[in-house]
Amino acid sequence: MTRASTRPVPTPPPPNGGPGRTTPTAPGRRWSTRLVIALLAGAALAGCGGSMPKFDYDAERKATSKYSIGPGDILEVRAWNNDALSARATVRPDGYITVPLVGEVLAAGRTAIDIANEVANRAEKYYTQKPVVSVEVAELHSYRVYVVGEVARPGEFTPTAQVTVLQAIALAGGFSRFADPDDIVIVRRDSFGERRIPFPYSRVVEDGQLRANLPLQSNDTVVVP
């Protein structure tokens, strides 16, 4: 099987734009833009050659699978066999939600598990036994990712659920005919600073190395040179 046979066929952008915002690029600037993107990708992939990049995708996947909640997200707080503690709450601009009995709970920047544990701990004093609490993200509104470079519709996207690298590329309409999928990188800004994570497209699509198809964090940028 050749690599070319597995790459998505580029699709033209639909009339009136697509799901993300696109900034037009003047023809004379195409090569300078491609050079900048290639340099970003090359910095992450230097020394990797054609083999699987030396990166701990399993550890990264474990970290990114826990969505960090943000303002505007809608949460479902449920307490087993206890409607008095259950609620549907929207994360306010100040980052807090209001939970019955418990009151104000900080939600922004935390995971659903963290919030559930705090609600259970603070509600324990009202019951003979500690309540069993779960928190689920019912609707995402703070989540956004960016896809730039050689795709049909580069721009910002606001999916209603957390997406992987391949799903983000699909949202952007697939590759353009100039794309070099094996040099894709994810630019991520987190507590470790700005990082560039290599995405081995052919290894994922052709060889089934799905652990490298990472879930994207909010504000991640997928760079397609």
Coordinates of C-alpha atoms in Angstrom, one line a residue:
M1 CA 0.0 0.0 0.0
T2 CA 1.4 3.4 -0.8
R3 CA 1.1 6.4 1.4
A4 CA -0.6 8.5 -1.2
S5 CA -3.5 6.2 -1.5
T6 CA -4.6 6.8 2.1
R7 CA -4.5 10.6 2.1
P8 CA -7.9 12.4 2.0
V9 CA -8.8 14.0 -1.4
P10 CA -8.8 17.7 -0.9
T11 CA -12.2 19.3 -1.0
P12 CA -12.9 22.9 -2.1
P13 CA -14.3 25.3 0.5
P14 CA -18.0 25.6 0.4
P15 CA -19.7 28.9 -0.6
N16 CA -19.9 31.5 2.2
G17 CA -17.2 29.8 4.2
G18 CA -17.2 26.7 6.5
P19 CA -17.3 26.0 10.2
G20 CA -14.1 28.0 10.9
R21 CA -13.0 31.5 10.2
T22 CA -10.7 31.7 7.3
T23 CA -8.2 34.4 6.6
P24 CA -7.5 34.8 2.8
T25 CA -3.8 34.6 1.7
A26 CA -2.6 36.6 -1.2
P27 CA -0.9 34.5 -3.9
G28 CA 2.4 36.3 -3.5
R29 CA 2.6 35.4 0.2
R30 CA 1.9 31.7 -0.2
W31 CA 5.5 30.6 -0.3
S32 CA 6.6 32.8 2.7
T33 CA 3.6 31.4 4.7
R34 CA 4.6 27.9 3.7
L35 CA 8.2 28.5 4.8
V36 CA 7.2 29.7 8.2
I37 CA 4.9 26.6 8.7
A38 CA 7.6 24.3 7.4
L39 CA 10.1 25.8 9.9
L40 CA 7.7 25.2 12.8
A41 CA 7.1 21.6 11.8
G42 CA 10.8 21.0 11.1
A43 CA 11.8 22.1 14.6
A44 CA 9.5 19.5 16.1
L45 CA 10.5 16.7 13.8
A46 CA 14.3 17.2 13.5
G47 CA 16.1 13.9 14.0
C48 CA 13.0 11.8 13.7
G49 CA 13.6 10.5 10.2
G50 CA 11.0 8.2 8.8
S51 CA 10.4 6.3 12.1
M52 CA 7.8 6.9 14.8
P53 CA 8.8 10.1 16.6
K54 CA 10.2 9.6 20.0
F55 CA 7.3 11.0 22.0
D56 CA 5.3 9.6 24.9
Y57 CA 1.9 9.6 23.2
D58 CA 0.3 7.4 25.9
A59 CA 1.2 9.9 28.7
E60 CA 0.0 12.8 26.5
R61 CA -3.2 11.1 25.7
K62 CA -3.9 10.4 29.4
A63 CA -3.4 14.1 30.2
T64 CA -5.5 15.5 27.3
S65 CA -8.4 13.1 27.8
K66 CA -9.3 15.1 30.9
Y67 CA -11.1 18.1 29.5
S68 CA -10.4 21.4 31.3
I69 CA -13.7 23.2 31.8
G70 CA -14.1 26.9 30.8
P71 CA -16.7 29.7 31.0
G72 CA -19.9 29.1 29.0
D73 CA -19.7 25.3 29.4
I74 CA -22.9 23.6 30.7
L75 CA -22.4 21.0 33.4
E76 CA -24.8 18.3 34.7
V77 CA -24.2 17.7 38.4
R78 CA -25.9 14.5 39.6
A79 CA -26.0 12.9 43.0
W80 CA -27.0 9.3 43.2
N81 CA -30.5 8.9 44.7
N82 CA -30.5 12.6 45.7
D83 CA -32.3 15.1 43.5
A84 CA -31.7 17.9 46.0
L85 CA -28.0 18.0 45.1
S86 CA -28.5 17.6 41.4
A87 CA -28.4 20.5 39.0
R88 CA -27.7 21.7 35.5
A89 CA -25.3 24.6 35.8
T90 CA -23.6 27.0 33.3
V91 CA -20.0 28.1 34.1
R92 CA -20.2 31.9 34.6
P93 CA -17.6 34.3 33.3
D94 CA -16.0 34.4 36.7
G95 CA -15.4 30.6 36.4
Y96 CA -17.9 29.5 39.1
I97 CA -21.1 27.5 39.1
T98 CA -23.9 27.4 41.7
V99 CA -24.8 23.9 43.2
P100 CA -27.8 23.3 45.5
L101 CA -26.8 23.0 49.2
V102 CA -23.1 23.6 48.4
G103 CA -23.3 27.0 46.9
E104 CA -20.5 28.5 44.8
V105 CA -18.0 26.0 43.2
L106 CA -15.0 27.0 41.1
A107 CA -15.3 25.1 37.7
A108 CA -13.1 26.9 35.2
G109 CA -9.7 25.3 34.6
R110 CA -10.7 22.1 36.4
T111 CA -11.8 18.7 35.3
A112 CA -15.3 17.2 35.9
I113 CA -13.8 14.7 38.3
D114 CA -12.3 17.5 40.4
I115 CA -15.6 19.3 40.6
A116 CA -17.5 16.2 41.5
N117 CA -15.1 15.4 44.4
E118 CA -15.4 18.9 45.8
V119 CA -19.2 18.9 45.7
A120 CA -19.3 15.5 47.4
N121 CA -16.8 16.6 50.1
R122 CA -18.6 19.9 50.8
A123 CA -22.1 18.2 50.8
E124 CA -21.0 15.4 53.2
K125 CA -21.9 17.4 56.3
Y126 CA -25.6 17.4 55.3
Y127 CA -25.9 13.6 55.1
T128 CA -25.1 10.6 57.3
Q129 CA -23.1 9.2 54.4
K130 CA -20.9 11.0 51.8
P131 CA -23.0 11.4 48.6
V132 CA -21.9 9.9 45.4
V133 CA -21.6 12.7 42.9
S134 CA -20.9 12.8 39.2
V135 CA -20.3 15.8 36.9
E136 CA -20.6 15.6 33.1
V137 CA -20.0 18.3 30.5
A138 CA -23.4 18.6 28.8
E139 CA -22.4 21.3 26.3
L140 CA -19.0 22.7 25.3
H141 CA -18.9 26.4 24.6
S142 CA -15.3 27.4 25.6
Y143 CA -13.6 24.7 23.5
R144 CA -11.8 25.9 20.3
V145 CA -9.0 24.6 18.2
Y146 CA -7.1 26.0 15.2
V147 CA -5.9 24.4 12.0
V148 CA -3.5 26.3 9.9
G149 CA -1.4 25.8 6.7
E150 CA -2.2 23.5 3.8
V151 CA -5.8 22.6 4.4
A152 CA -9.0 23.6 2.5
R153 CA -10.4 25.9 5.2
P154 CA -7.8 27.0 7.7
G155 CA -9.1 28.8 10.8
E156 CA -10.6 28.6 14.2
F157 CA -13.2 25.8 15.0
T158 CA -15.5 25.4 17.9
P159 CA -16.6 21.8 18.0
T160 CA -19.4 20.7 20.4
A161 CA -17.2 17.8 21.7
Q162 CA -13.5 17.3 22.1
V163 CA -11.9 16.3 18.8
T164 CA -8.7 14.4 17.8
V165 CA -6.1 15.6 15.3
L166 CA -7.7 13.8 12.4
Q167 CA -11.1 15.1 13.3
A168 CA -9.8 18.7 13.4
I169 CA -8.2 18.2 9.9
A170 CA -11.6 16.9 8.7
L171 CA -13.3 20.0 10.1
A172 CA -10.8 22.1 8.0
G173 CA -11.9 20.3 4.8
G174 CA -8.9 18.0 4.5
F175 CA -5.5 18.6 2.9
S176 CA -4.7 20.9 0.0
R177 CA -2.7 19.5 -2.8
F178 CA 0.4 21.2 -1.4
A179 CA 0.2 19.5 2.0
D180 CA 3.0 17.4 3.5
P181 CA 1.0 15.3 6.1
D182 CA 4.0 13.6 7.6
D183 CA 5.3 16.9 8.9
I184 CA 2.2 17.9 10.9
V185 CA 2.8 19.3 14.4
I186 CA 0.5 20.2 17.2
V187 CA 1.4 23.5 18.9
R188 CA 0.2 23.3 22.5
R189 CA 0.5 26.0 25.3
D190 CA 0.1 24.6 28.8
S191 CA 1.8 24.7 32.2
F192 CA 4.9 23.4 30.5
G193 CA 5.1 26.4 28.2
E194 CA 4.7 26.2 24.4
R195 CA 5.4 22.7 23.0
R196 CA 5.4 21.3 19.5
I197 CA 4.1 17.7 19.3
P198 CA 4.9 15.7 16.2
F199 CA 1.9 14.0 14.5
P200 CA 3.1 11.0 12.3
Y201 CA 0.2 11.0 9.9
S202 CA 1.2 7.9 7.8
R203 CA 2.0 5.9 11.0
V204 CA -1.5 6.7 12.3
V205 CA -3.5 6.1 9.1
E206 CA -1.5 3.3 7.4
D207 CA 0.1 1.5 10.4
G208 CA -2.7 1.9 12.9
Q209 CA -0.6 3.8 15.5
L210 CA -3.8 5.4 16.8
R211 CA -2.3 6.4 20.2
A212 CA -0.7 9.3 18.3
N213 CA -4.1 10.6 17.2
L214 CA -4.3 12.7 20.3
P215 CA -7.4 14.5 21.7
L216 CA -6.8 18.2 21.3
Q217 CA -6.9 20.6 24.2
S218 CA -8.7 23.9 23.9
N219 CA -6.6 26.4 22.0
D220 CA -4.3 23.8 20.4
T221 CA -3.1 24.6 16.9
V222 CA -2.6 21.9 14.2
V223 CA 0.0 23.0 11.7
V224 CA -0.1 21.4 8.3
P225 CA 3.0 22.3 6.2

